[in-house]
PDB file of C-alpha atoms in Angstrom:
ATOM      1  CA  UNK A  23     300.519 -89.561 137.215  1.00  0.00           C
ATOM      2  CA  UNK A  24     298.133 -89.144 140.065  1.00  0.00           C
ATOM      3  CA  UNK A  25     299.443 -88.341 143.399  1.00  0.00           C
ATOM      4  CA  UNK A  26     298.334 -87.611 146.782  1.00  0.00           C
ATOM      5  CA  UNK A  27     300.318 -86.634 149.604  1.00  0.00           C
ATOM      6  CA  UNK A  28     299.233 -86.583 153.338  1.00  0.00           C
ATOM      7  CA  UNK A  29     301.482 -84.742 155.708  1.00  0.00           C
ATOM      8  CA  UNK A  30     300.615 -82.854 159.263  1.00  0.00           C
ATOM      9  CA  UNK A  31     299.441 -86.409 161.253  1.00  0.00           C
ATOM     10  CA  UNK A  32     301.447 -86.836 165.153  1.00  0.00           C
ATOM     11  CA  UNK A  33     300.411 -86.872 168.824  1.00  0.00           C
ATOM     12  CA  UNK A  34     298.359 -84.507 170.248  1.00  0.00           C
ATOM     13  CA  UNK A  35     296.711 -84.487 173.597  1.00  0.00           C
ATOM     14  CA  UNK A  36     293.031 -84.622 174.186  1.00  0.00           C
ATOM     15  CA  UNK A  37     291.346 -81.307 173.098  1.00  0.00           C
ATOM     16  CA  UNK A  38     294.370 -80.486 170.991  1.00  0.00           C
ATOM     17  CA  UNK A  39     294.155 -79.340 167.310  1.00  0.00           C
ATOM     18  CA  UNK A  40     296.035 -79.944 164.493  1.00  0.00           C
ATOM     19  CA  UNK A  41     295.702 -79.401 160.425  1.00  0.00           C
ATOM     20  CA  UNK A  42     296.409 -81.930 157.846  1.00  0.00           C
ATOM     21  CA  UNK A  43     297.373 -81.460 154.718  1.00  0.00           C
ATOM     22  CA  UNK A  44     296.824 -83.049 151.049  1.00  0.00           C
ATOM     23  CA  UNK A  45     299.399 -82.010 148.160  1.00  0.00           C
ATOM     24  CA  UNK A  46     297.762 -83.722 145.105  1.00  0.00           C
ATOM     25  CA  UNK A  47     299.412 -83.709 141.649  1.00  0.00           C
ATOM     26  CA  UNK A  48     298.431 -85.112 138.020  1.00  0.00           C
ATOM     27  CA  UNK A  49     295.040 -83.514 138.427  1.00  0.00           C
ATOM     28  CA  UNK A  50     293.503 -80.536 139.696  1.00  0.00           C
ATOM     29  CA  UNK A  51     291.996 -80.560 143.061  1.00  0.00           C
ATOM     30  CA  UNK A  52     289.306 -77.578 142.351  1.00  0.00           C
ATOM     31  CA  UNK A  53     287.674 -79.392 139.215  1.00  0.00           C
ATOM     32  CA  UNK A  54     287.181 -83.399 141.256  1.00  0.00           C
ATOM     33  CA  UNK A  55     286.019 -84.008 144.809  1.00  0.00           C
ATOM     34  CA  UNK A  56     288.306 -84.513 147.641  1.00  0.00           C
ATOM     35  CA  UNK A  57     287.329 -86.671 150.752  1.00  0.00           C
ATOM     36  CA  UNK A  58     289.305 -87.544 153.994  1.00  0.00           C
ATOM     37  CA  UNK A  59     288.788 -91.285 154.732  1.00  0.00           C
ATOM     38  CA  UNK A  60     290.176 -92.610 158.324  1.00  0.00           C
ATOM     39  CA  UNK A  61     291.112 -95.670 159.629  1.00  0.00           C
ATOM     40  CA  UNK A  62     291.804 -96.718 163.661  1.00  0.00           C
ATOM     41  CA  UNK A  63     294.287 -98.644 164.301  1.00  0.00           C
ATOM     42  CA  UNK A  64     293.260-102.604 163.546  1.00  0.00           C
ATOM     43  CA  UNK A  65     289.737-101.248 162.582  1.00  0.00           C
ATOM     44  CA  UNK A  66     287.937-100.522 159.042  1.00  0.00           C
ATOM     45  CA  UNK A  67     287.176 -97.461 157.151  1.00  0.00           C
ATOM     46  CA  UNK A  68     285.196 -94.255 158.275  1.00  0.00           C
ATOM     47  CA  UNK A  69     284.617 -91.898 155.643  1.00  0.00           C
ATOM     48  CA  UNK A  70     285.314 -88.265 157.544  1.00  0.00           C
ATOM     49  CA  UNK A  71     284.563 -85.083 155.074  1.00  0.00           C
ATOM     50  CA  UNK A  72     284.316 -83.768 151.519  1.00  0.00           C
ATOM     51  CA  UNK A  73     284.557 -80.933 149.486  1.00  0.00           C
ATOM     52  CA  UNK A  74     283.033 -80.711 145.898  1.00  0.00           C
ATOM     53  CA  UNK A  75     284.426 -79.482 143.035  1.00  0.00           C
ATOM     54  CA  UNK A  76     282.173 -76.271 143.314  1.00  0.00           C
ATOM     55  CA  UNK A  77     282.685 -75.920 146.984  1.00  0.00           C
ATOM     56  CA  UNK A  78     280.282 -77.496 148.908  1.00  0.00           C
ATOM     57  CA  UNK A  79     280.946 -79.038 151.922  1.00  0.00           C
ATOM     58  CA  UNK A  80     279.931 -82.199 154.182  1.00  0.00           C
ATOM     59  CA  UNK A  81     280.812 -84.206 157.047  1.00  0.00           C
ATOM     60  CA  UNK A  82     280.301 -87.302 158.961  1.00  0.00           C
ATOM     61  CA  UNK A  83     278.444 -86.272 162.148  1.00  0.00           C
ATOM     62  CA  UNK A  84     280.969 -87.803 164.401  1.00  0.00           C
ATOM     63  CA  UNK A  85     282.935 -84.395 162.961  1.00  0.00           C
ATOM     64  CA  UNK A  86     280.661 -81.785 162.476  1.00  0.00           C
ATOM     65  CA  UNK A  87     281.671 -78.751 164.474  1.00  0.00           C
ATOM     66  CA  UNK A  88     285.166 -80.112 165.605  1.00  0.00           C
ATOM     67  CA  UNK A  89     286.700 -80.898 161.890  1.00  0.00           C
ATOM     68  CA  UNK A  90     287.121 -78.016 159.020  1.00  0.00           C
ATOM     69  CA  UNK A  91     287.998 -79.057 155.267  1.00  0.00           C
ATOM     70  CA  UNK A  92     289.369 -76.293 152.954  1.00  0.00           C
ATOM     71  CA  UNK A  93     291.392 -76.339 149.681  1.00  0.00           C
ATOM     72  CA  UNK A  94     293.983 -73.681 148.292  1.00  0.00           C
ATOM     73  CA  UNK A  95     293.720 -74.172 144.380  1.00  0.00           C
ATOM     74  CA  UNK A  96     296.772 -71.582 143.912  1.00  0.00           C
ATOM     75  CA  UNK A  97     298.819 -74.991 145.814  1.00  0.00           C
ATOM     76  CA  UNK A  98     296.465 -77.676 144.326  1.00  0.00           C
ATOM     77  CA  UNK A  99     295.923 -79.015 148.178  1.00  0.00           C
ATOM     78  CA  UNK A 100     292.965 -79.892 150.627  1.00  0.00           C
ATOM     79  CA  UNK A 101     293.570 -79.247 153.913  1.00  0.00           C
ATOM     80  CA  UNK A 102     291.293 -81.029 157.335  1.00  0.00           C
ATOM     81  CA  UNK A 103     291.693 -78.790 160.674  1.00  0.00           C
ATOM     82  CA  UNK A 104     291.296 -80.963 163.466  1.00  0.00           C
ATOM     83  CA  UNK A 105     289.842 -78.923 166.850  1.00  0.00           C
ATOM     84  CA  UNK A 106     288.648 -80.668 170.154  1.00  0.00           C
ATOM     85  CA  UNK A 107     289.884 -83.738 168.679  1.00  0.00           C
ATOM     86  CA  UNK A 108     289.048 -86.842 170.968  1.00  0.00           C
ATOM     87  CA  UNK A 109     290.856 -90.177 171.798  1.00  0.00           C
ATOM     88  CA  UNK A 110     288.360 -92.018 169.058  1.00  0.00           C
ATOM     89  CA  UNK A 111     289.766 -89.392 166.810  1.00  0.00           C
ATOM     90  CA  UNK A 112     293.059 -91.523 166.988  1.00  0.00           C
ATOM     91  CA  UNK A 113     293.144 -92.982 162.929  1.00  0.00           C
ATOM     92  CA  UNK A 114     295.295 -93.129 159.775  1.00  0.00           C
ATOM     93  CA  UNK A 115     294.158 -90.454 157.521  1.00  0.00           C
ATOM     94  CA  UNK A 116     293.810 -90.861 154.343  1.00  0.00           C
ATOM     95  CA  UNK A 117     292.932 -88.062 151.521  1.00  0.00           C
ATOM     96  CA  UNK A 118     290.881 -89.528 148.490  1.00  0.00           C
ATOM     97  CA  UNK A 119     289.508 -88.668 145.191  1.00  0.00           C
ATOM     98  CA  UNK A 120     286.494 -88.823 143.529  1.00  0.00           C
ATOM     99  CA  UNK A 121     286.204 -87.663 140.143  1.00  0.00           C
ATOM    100  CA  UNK A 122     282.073 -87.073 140.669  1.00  0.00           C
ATOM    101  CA  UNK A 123     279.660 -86.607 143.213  1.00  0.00           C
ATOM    102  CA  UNK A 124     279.017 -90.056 143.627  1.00  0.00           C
ATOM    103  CA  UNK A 125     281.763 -90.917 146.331  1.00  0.00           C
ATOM    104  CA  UNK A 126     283.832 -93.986 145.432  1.00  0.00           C
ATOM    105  CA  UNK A 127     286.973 -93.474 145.269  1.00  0.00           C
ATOM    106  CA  UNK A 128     289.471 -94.236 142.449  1.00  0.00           C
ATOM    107  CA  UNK A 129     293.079 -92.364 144.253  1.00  0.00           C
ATOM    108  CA  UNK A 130     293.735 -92.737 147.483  1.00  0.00           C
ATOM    109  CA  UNK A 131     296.790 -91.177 149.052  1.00  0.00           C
ATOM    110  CA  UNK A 132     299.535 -93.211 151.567  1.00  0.00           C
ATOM    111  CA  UNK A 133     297.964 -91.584 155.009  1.00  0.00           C
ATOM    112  CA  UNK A 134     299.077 -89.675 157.901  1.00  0.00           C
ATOM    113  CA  UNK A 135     298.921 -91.108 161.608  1.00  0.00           C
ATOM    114  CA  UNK A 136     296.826 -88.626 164.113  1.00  0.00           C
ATOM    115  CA  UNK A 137     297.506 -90.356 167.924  1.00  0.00           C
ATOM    116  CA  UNK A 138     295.310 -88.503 170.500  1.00  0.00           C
ATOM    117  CA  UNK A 139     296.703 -89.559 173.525  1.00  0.00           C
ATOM    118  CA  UNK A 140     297.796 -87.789 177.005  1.00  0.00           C
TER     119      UNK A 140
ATOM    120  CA  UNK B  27     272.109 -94.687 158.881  1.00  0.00           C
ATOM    121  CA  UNK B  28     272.734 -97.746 156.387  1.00  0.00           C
ATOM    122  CA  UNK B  29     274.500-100.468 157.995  1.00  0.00           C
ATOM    123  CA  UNK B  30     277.371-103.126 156.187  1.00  0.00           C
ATOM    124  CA  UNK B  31     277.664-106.295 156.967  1.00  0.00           C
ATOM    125  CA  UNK B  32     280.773-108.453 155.397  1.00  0.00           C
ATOM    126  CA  UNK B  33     280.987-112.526 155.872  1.00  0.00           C
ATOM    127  CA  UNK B  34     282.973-114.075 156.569  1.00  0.00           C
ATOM    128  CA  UNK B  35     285.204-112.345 158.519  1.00  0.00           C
ATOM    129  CA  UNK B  36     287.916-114.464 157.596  1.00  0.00           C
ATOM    130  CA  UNK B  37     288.260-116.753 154.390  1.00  0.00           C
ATOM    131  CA  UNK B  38     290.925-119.308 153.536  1.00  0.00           C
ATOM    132  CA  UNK B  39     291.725-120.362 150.156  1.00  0.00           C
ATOM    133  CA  UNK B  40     294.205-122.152 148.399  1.00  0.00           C
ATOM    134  CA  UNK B  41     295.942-120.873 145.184  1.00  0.00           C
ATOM    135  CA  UNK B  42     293.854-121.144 142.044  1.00  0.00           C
ATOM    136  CA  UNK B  43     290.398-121.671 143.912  1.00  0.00           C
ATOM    137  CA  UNK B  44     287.863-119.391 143.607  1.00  0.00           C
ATOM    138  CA  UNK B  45     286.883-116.647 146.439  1.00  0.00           C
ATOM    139  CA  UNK B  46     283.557-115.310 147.551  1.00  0.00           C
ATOM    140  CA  UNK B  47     282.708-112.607 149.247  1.00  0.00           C
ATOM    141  CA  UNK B  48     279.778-111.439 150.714  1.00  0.00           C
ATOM    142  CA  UNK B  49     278.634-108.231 151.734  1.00  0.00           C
ATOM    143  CA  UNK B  50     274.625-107.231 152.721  1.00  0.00           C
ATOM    144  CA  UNK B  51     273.069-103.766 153.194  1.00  0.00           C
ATOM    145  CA  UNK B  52     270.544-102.752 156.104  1.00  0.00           C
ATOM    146  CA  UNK B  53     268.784-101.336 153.717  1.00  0.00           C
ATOM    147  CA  UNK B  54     268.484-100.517 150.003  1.00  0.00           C
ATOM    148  CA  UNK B  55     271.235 -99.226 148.076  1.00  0.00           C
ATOM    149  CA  UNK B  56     270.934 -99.692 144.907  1.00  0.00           C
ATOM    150  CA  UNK B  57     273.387-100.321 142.716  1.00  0.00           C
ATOM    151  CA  UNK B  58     275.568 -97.657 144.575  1.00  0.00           C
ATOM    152  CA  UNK B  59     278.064 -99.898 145.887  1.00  0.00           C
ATOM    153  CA  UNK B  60     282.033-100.084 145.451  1.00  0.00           C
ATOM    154  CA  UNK B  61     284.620-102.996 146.713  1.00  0.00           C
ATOM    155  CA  UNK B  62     288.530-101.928 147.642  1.00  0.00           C
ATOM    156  CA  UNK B  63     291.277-104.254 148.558  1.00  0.00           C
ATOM    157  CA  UNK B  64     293.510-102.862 150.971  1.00  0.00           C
ATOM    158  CA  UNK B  65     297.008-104.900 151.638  1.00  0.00           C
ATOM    159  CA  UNK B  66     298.833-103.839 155.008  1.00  0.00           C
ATOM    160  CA  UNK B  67     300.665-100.897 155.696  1.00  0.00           C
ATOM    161  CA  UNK B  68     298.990 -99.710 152.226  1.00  0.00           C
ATOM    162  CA  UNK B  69     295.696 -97.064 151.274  1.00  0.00           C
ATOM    163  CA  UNK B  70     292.615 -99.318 149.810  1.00  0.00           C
ATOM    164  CA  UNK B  71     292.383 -99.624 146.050  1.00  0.00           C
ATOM    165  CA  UNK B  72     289.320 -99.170 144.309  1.00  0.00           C
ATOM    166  CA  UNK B  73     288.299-102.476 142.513  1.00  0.00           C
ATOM    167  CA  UNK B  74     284.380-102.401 141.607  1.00  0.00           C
ATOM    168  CA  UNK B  75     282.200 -99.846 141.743  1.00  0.00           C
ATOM    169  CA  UNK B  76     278.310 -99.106 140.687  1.00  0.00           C
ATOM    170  CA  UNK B  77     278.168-102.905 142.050  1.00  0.00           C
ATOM    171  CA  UNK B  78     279.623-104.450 139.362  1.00  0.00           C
ATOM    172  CA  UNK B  79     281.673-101.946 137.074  1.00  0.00           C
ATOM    173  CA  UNK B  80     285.554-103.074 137.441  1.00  0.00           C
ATOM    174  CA  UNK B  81     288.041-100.346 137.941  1.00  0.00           C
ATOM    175  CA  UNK B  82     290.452 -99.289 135.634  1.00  0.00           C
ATOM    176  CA  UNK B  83     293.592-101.786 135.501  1.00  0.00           C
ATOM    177  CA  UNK B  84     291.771-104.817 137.615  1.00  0.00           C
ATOM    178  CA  UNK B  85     292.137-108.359 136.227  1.00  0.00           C
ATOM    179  CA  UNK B  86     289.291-109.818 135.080  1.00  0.00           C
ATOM    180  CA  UNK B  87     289.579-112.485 138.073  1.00  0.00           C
ATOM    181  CA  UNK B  88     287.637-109.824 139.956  1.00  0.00           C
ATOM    182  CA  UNK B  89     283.780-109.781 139.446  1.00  0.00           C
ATOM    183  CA  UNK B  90     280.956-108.128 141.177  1.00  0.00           C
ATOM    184  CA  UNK B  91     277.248-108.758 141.353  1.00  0.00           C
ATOM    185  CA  UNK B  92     274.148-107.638 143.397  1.00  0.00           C
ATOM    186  CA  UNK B  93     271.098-109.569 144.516  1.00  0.00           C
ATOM    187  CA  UNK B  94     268.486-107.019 146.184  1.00  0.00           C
ATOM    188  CA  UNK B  95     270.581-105.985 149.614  1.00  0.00           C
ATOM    189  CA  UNK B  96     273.187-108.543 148.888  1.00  0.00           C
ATOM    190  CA  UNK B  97     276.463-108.097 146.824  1.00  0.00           C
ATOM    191  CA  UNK B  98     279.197-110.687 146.322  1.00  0.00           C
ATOM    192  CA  UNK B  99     282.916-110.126 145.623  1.00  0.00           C
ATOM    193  CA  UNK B 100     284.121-112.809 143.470  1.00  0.00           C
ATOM    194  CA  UNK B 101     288.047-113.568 142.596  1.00  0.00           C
ATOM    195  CA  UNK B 102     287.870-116.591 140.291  1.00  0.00           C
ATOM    196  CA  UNK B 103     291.175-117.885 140.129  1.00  0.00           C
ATOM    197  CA  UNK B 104     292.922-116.754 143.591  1.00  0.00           C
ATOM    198  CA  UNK B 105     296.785-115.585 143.106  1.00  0.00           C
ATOM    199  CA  UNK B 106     299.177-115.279 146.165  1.00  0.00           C
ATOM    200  CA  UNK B 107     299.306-112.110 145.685  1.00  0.00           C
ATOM    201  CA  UNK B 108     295.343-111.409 146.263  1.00  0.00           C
ATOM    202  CA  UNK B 109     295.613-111.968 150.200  1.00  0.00           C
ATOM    203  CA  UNK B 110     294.365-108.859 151.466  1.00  0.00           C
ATOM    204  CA  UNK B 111     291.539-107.072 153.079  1.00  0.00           C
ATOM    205  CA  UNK B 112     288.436-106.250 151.007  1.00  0.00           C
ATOM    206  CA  UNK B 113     286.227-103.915 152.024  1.00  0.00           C
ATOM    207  CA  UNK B 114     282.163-103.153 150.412  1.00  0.00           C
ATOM    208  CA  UNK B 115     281.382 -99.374 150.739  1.00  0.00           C
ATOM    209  CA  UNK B 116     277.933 -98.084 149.943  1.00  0.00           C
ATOM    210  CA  UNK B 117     277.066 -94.244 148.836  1.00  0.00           C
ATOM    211  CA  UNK B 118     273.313 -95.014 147.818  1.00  0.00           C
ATOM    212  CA  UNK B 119     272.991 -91.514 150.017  1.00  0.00           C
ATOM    213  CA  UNK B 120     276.107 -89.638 149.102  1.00  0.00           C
ATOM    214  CA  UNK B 121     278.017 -87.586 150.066  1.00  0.00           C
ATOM    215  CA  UNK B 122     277.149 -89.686 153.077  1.00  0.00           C
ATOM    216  CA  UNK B 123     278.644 -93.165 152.421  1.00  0.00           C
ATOM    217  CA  UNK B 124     279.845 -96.185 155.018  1.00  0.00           C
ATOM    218  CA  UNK B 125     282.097 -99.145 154.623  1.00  0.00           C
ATOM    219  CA  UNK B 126     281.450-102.542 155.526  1.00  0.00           C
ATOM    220  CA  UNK B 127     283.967-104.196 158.158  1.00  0.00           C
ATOM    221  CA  UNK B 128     286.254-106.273 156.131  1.00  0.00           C
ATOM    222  CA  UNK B 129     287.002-109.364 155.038  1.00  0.00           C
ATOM    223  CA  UNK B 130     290.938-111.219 155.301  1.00  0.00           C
ATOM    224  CA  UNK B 131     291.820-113.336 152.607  1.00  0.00           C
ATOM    225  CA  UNK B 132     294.401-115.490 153.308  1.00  0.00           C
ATOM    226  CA  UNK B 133     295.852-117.804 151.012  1.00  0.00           C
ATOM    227  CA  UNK B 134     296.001-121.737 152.115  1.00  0.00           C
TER     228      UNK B 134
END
C-alpha cells in the first residue's frame, strides 16, 4: 500500500528555519517524483517544489533561495528545509507523488502544519 | 504565469441531481489538466487527469471534458457523500503547475 508520511511542521518565528520530512512506503521514492504541495489556512493549493526521479530539481518562485528539497533513498524519504521562512509561509504541507514528469498527483500524504508567527 | 478560474464558488445540490463544475484557463493548456476533491481536515484526491482520464478507483459519476480554455467537472448522480471541495490544477508547463481556487459542494 502507498503511504506518505509528513512529520517536522510547528511554530516558528519569522526568519526561523525548520526541515520537513516525508517517510513514503509501498514505492520507492528515487524511481517517481516527489512534490511538496501547501495549503494556508482557509485558502487553496500552492504547489511548492519537486524533485525528479533522476534528481532534478524545481521550485515555485515564491521559494527559490529560502526552501531546499532533498531525498535520502537509503530511508526512502524527501525532505523540504525551510530558511527565512515568512508569515505567508504559514500552510499545511503536504508531500505528493507523481509517478512521471507530468505533475498530477495520484498519493498525497495527511500534511504537516508550519505556523510562522512571533 | 497561467491563471485558474473556478465557478461557482459555491454550488448547492440536492441528492441524485447532477453537478457542474466549471473551471477556465488564462491561457492555453491543453489537455494538461487534473481535478481533486479534497473533504476537510483531509489531503486532495486525484479524480481526473489529462482533462478527462478518471483516476484509478473513481465512480463513473465523475466525468471530465475540455472546451478550448474551459473544462467542466461533472458528477452525474450527486451522493451525500460527494460534498467536498474540488479543485482544477493545470501543468500544461510542468514542473510548474497552479491550482484553481475551489469550488464547495454542498448537498441540499
Amino acid at each position: 500500500e502507498v503511504q506518505l508520511v509528513e512529520s517536522g511542521g510547528g511554530l516558528v518565528q519569522p526568519g526561523g528555519s525548520l526541515r520537513l520530512s516525508c517517510a513514503a512506503s509501498g514505492f520507492t521514492v528515487s524511481t517517481n517524483y516527489l512534490h511538496w504541495v501547501r495549503q494556508a489556512p482557509g485558502k487553496g493549493l500552492e504547489w511548492v517544489s519537486v524533485i525528479y526521479s533522476g534528481g532534478s530539481i524545481y521550485y515555485a518562485d515564491s521559494v527559490k533561495g529560502r526552501f531546499t528539497i532533498s531525498r535520502d533513498n537509503s530511508k526512502n524519504t524527501v525532505f523540504l528545509q525551510m530558511n527565512s521562512l515568512r508569515a505567508e509561509d504559514t500552510a499545511v504541507y503536504y508531500c505528493a507523488r507523481a509517478m512521471t514528469a507530468v505533475p498530477y498527483f495520484d498519493f498525497w500524504g495527511q500534511g504537516t502544519l508550519v505556523t510562522v508567527s512571533s | 504565469e497561467i491563471v485558474m478560474t473556478q465557478s461557482p464558488a459555491t454550488l448547492s445540490v440536492s441528492p441524485g441531481e447532477r453537478a457542474t463544475l466549471s473551471c477556465r484557463a488564462s491561457q492555453s493548456v491543453g489537455g494538461n489538466l487534473a481535478w481533486y476533491q479534497q473533504k476537510p481536515g483531509q489531503a486532495p484526491r486525484l479524480l481526473i487527469y489529462g482533462a478527462s482520464i478518471r483516476a484509478t478507483g473513481i465512480p463513473a459519476r465523475f466525468s471530465g471534458s475540455a472546451s478550448g480554455t474551459e473544462f467542466t467537472l461533472t458528477i452525474s448522480i450527486l451522493q451525500s457523500e460527494d460534498s467536498a471541495v474540488y479543485y482544477c490544477q493545470q501543468y500544461n508547463n510542468w514542473p510548474r503547475n497552479s491550482f484553481g481556487g475551489g469550488t464547495k459542494v454542498e448537498i441540499k
